[in-house]
Short mmCIF file of C-alpha atoms in Angstrom, two decimals:
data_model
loop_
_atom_site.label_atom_id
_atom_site.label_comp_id
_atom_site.label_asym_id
_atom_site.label_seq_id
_atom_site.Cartn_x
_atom_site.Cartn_y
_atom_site.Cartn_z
CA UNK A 1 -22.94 -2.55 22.28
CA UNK A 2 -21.90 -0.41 19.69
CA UNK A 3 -17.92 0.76 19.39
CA UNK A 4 -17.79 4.40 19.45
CA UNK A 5 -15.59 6.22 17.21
CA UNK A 6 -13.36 8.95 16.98
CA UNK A 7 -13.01 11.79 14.69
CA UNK A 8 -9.52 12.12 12.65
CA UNK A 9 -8.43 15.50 11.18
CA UNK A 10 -9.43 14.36 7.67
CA UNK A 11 -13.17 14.56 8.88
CA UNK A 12 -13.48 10.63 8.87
CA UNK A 13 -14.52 8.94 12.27
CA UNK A 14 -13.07 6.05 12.94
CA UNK A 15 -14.20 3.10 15.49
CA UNK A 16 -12.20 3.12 18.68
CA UNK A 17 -11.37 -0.73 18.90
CA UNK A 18 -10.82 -2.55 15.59
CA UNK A 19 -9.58 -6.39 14.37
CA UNK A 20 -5.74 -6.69 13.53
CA UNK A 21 -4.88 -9.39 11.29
CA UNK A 22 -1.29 -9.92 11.58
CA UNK A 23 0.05 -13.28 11.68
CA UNK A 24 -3.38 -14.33 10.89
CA UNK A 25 -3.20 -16.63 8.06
CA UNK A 26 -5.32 -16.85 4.52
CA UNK A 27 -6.95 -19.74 6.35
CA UNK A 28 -7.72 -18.19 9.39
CA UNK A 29 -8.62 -14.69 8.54
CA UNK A 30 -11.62 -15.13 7.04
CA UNK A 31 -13.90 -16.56 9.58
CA UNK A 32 -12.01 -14.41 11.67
CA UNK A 33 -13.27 -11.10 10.36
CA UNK A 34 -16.17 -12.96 9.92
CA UNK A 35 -17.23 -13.68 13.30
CA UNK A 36 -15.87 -9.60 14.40
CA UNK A 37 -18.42 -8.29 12.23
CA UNK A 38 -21.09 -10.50 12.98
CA UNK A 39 -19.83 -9.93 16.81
CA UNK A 40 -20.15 -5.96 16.29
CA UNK A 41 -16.57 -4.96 15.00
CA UNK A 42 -16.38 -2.37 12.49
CA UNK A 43 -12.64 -1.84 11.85
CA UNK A 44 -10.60 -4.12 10.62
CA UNK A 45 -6.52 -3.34 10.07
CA UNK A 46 -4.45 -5.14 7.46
CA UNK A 47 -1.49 -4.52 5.32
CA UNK A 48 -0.10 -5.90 2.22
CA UNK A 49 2.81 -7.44 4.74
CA UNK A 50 0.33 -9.35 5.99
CA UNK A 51 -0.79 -11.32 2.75
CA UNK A 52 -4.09 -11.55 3.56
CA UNK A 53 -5.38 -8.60 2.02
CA UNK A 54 -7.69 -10.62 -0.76
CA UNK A 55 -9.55 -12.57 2.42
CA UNK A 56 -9.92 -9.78 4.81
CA UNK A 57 -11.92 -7.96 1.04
CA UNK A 58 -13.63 -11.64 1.09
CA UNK A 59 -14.54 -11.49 4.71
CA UNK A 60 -16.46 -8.46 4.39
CA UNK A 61 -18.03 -9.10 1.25
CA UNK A 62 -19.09 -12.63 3.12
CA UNK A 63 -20.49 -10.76 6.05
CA UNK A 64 -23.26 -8.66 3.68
CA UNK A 65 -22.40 -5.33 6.23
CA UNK A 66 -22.98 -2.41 3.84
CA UNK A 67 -18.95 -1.64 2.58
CA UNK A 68 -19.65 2.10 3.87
CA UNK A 69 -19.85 0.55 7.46
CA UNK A 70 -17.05 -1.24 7.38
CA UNK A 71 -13.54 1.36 8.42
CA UNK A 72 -10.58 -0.46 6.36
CA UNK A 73 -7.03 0.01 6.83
CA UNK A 74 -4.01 -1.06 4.90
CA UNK A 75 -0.81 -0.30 4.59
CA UNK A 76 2.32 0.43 2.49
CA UNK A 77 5.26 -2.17 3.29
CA UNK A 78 8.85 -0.82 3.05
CA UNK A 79 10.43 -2.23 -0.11
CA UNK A 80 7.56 -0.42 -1.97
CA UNK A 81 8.27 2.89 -0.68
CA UNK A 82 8.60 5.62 -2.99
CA UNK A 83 6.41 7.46 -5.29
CA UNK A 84 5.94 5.51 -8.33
CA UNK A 85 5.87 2.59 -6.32
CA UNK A 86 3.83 3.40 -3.56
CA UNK A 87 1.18 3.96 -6.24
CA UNK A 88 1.51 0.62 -7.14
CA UNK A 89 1.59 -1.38 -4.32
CA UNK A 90 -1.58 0.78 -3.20
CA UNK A 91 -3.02 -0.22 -6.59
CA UNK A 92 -2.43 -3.96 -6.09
CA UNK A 93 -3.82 -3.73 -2.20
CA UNK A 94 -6.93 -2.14 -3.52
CA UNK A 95 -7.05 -5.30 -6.22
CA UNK A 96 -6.28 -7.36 -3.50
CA UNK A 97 -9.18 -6.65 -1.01
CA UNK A 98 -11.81 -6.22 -4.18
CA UNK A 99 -12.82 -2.47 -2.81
CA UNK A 100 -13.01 0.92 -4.31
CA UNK A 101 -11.37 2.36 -1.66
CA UNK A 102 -9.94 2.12 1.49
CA UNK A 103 -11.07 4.27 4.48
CA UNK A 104 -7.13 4.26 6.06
CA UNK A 105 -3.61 4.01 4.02
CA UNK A 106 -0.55 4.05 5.84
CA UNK A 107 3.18 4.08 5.86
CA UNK A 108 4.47 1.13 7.46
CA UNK A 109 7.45 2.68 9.17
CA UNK A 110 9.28 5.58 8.35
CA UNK A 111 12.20 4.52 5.89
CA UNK A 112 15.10 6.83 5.54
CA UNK A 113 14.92 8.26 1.78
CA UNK A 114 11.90 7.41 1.29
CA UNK A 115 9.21 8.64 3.20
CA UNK A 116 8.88 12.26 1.34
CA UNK A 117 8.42 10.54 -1.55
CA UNK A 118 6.36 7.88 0.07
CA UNK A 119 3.92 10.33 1.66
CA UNK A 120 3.60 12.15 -1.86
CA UNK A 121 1.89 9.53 -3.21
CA UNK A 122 -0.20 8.95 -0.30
CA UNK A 123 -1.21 12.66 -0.54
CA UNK A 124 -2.58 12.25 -4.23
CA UNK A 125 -4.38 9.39 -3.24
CA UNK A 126 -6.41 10.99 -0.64
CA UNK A 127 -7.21 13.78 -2.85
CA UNK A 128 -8.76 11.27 -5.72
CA UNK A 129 -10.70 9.80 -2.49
CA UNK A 130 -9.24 5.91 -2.87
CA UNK A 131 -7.86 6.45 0.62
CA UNK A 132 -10.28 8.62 2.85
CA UNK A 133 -7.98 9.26 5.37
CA UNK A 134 -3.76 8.33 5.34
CA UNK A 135 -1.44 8.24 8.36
CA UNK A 136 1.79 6.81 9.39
CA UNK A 137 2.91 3.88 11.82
CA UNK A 138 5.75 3.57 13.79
CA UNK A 139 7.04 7.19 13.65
CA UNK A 140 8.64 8.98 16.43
CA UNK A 141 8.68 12.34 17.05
CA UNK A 142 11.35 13.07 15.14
CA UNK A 143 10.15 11.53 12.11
CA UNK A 144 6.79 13.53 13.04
CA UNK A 145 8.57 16.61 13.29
CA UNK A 146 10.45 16.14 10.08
CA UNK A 147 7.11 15.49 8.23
CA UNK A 148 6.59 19.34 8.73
CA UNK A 149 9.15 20.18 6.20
CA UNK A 150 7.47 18.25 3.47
CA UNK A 151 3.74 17.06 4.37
CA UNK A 152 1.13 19.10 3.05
CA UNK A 153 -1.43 17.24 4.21
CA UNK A 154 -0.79 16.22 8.16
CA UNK A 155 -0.84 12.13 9.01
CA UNK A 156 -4.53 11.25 10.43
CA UNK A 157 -3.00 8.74 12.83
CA UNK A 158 -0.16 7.12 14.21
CA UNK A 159 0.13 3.35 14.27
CA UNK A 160 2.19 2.42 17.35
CA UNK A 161 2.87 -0.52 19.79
CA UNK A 162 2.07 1.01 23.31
CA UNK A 163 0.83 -0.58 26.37
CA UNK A 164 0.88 0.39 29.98
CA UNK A 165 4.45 -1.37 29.63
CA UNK A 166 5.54 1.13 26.76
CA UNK A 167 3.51 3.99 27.53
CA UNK A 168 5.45 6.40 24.80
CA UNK A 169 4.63 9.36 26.83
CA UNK A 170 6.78 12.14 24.19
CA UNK A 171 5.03 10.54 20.73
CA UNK A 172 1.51 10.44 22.68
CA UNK A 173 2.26 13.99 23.54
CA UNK A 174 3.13 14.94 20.33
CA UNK A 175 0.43 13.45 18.43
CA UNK A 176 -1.97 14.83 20.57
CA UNK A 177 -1.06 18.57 20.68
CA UNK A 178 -1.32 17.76 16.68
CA UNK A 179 -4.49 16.36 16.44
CA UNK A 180 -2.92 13.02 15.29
CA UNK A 181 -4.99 9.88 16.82
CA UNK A 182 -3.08 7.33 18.13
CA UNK A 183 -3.15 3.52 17.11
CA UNK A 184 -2.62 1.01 19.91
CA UNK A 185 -1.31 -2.32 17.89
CA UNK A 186 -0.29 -5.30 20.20
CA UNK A 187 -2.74 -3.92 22.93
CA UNK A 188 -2.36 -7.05 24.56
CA UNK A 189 1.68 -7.36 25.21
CA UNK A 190 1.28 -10.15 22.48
CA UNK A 191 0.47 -12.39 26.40
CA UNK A 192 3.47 -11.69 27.74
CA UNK A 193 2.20 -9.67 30.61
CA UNK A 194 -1.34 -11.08 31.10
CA UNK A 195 -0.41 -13.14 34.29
CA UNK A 196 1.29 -9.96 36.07
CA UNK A 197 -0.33 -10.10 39.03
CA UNK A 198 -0.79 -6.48 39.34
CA UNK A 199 -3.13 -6.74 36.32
CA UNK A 200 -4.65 -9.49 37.44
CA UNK A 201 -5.43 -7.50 40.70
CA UNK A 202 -7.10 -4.80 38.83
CA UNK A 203 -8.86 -7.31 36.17
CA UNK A 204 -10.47 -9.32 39.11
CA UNK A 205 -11.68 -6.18 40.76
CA UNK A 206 -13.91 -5.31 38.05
CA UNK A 207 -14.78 -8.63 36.90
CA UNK A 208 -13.21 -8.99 33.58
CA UNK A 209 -9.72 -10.40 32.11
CA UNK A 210 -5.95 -9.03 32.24
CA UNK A 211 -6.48 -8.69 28.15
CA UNK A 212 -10.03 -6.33 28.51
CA UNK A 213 -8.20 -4.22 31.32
CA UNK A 214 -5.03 -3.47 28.94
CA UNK A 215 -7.79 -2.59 25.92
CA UNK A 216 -10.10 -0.46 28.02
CA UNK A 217 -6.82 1.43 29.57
CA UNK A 218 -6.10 1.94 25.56
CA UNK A 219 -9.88 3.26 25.24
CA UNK A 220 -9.71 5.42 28.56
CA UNK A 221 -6.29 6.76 27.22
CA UNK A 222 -7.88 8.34 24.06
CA UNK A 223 -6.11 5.50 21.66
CA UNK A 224 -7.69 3.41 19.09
CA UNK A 225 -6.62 -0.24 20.06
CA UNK A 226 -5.97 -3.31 17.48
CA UNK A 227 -6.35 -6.51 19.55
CA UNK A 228 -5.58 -9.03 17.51
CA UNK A 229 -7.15 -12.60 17.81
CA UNK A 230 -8.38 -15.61 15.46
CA UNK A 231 -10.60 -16.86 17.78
CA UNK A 232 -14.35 -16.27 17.89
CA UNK A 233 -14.41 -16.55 21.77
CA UNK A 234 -11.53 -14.10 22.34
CA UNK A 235 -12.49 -11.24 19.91
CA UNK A 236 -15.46 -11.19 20.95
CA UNK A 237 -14.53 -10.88 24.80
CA UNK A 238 -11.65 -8.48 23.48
CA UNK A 239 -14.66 -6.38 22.15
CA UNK A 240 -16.79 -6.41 25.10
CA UNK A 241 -15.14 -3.54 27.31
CA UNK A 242 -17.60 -0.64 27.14
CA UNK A 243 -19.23 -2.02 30.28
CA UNK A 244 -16.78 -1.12 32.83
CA UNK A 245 -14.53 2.08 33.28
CA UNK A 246 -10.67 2.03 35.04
CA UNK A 247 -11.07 4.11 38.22
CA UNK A 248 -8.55 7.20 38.79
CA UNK A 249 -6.51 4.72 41.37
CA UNK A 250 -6.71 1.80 38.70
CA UNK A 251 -4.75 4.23 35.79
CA UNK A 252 -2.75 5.47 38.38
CA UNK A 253 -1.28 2.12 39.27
CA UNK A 254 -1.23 1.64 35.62
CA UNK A 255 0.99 4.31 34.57
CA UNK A 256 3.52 2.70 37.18
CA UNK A 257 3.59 -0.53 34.99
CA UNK A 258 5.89 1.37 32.40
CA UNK A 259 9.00 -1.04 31.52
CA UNK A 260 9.71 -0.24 28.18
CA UNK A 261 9.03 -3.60 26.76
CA UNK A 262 8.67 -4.09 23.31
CA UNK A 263 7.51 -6.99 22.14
CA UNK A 264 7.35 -6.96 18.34
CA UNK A 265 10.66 -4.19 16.32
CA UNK A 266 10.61 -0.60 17.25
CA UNK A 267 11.06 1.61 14.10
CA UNK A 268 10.17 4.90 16.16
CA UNK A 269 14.23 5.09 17.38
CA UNK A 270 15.28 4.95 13.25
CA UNK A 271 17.18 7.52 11.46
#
């Protein structure tokens, strides 16, 4: 079944579930995005942090999908911030992955000093077309609000950790009433809630597994969710959750699972 998209303010759509390819190792990410685009996947996030850039670009190239088919983010790491060198480091991701251009750029995190500057450069890149659409990750609302005073184009998305553990409600609300599309990374807790057996309850109800309940509550939410996963098995069941929907009592017992856990760092509370 085909992943349906959504549309970002930069008049791009973008496919609602996508790879992520952190942690995921020269070795391993190739057959990895391999097997999700042979499996139906369409999206596939990376970022120079990473260092897998060059075989995510190999991947795709392997898979003989049409590049235009294919939604690619990356992303700007920290110690590159900065105009100049923002320009750069996107120069050497493009190398790196072997493309033209990439559908998504983004700011890692926001990093005092330096996004202004930072965002700048992503600006001029969007408007020579080597990155279709540009957006942040790991923002807050203050760091959205502050991008007022010197974005001149507005950030397509916002790359966040958020689960039904960290539900975020005040950056979801924000980016919404914005137009911003959110980005769900670590959809899945990174396992360390798919034994609650509250999730468990739900997952069994409708047939499926704790991790395609939290990535269809992502989906139902409005988010665009990341799962992450090096085996062929597991992104392809991670894919397979537009056969079921999350009744009303379902995402209300949901929303009661919030616990502010975070399981990876939490730049949206920086200066």
């Amino acid at each position: 079944m085909a992943v349906p998209t959504v549309r970002l303010n930069s008049g791009h759509s973008m496919p609602q579930i996508g790879l992520g390819v952190w942690q995921a190792s020269p070795d391993e990410a190739v057959p990895a995005v391999v097997w999700a685009i042979e499996a139906g996947y369409r999206h596939i996030d990376t970022a120079a942090l990473y260092a897998n850039e060059a075989q995510v670009g190999e991947a795709i190239r392997r898979s003989g999908v049409p590049r235009d088919q294919i939604f690619v983010t990356t992303k700007l790491w920290n110690s590159d911030q900065g105009y100049s060198q923002a320009l750069a480091a996107f120069d050497a991701s493009l190398k790196a992955l072997g493309l033209d251009y990439v559908d998504l750029y983004l700011l890692h995190a926001p990093v005092v000093g330096k996004r202004a500057d930072s965002w700048r450069a992503l600006e001029k890149l969007h408007r020579e077309g080597k990155a279709r659409s540009i957006g942040v990750s790991n923002f807050g609302v203050h760091h959205l609000k502050e991008m007022e005073s010197y974005a001149t184009i507005p950030p397509a998305v916002n790359q966040i950790e958020i689960t039904p553990y960290l539900q975020r409600h005040d950056i979801v609300e924000y980016c919404n009433a914005k137009g911003i599309v959110i980005q769900a990374y670590s959809p899945l807790t990174q396992g360390n809630k798919l034994s609650d057996p509250r999730l468990v309850a739900i997952a069994d109800k409708h047939g499926k597994t704790t991790a395609q309940v939290l990535i269809r509550w992502g989906i139902e939410k409005g988010f665009v969710t990341l799962p992450k996963s090096v085996k062929r098995d597991r992104l392809i069941a991670n894919k397979d959750v537009f056969d079921f929907a999350l009744d009303a009592r379902d995402l209300a017992l949901l929303d009661q699972f919030e616990e502010g856990l975070v399981v990876g760092w939490d730049p949206t509370v920086w200066d």
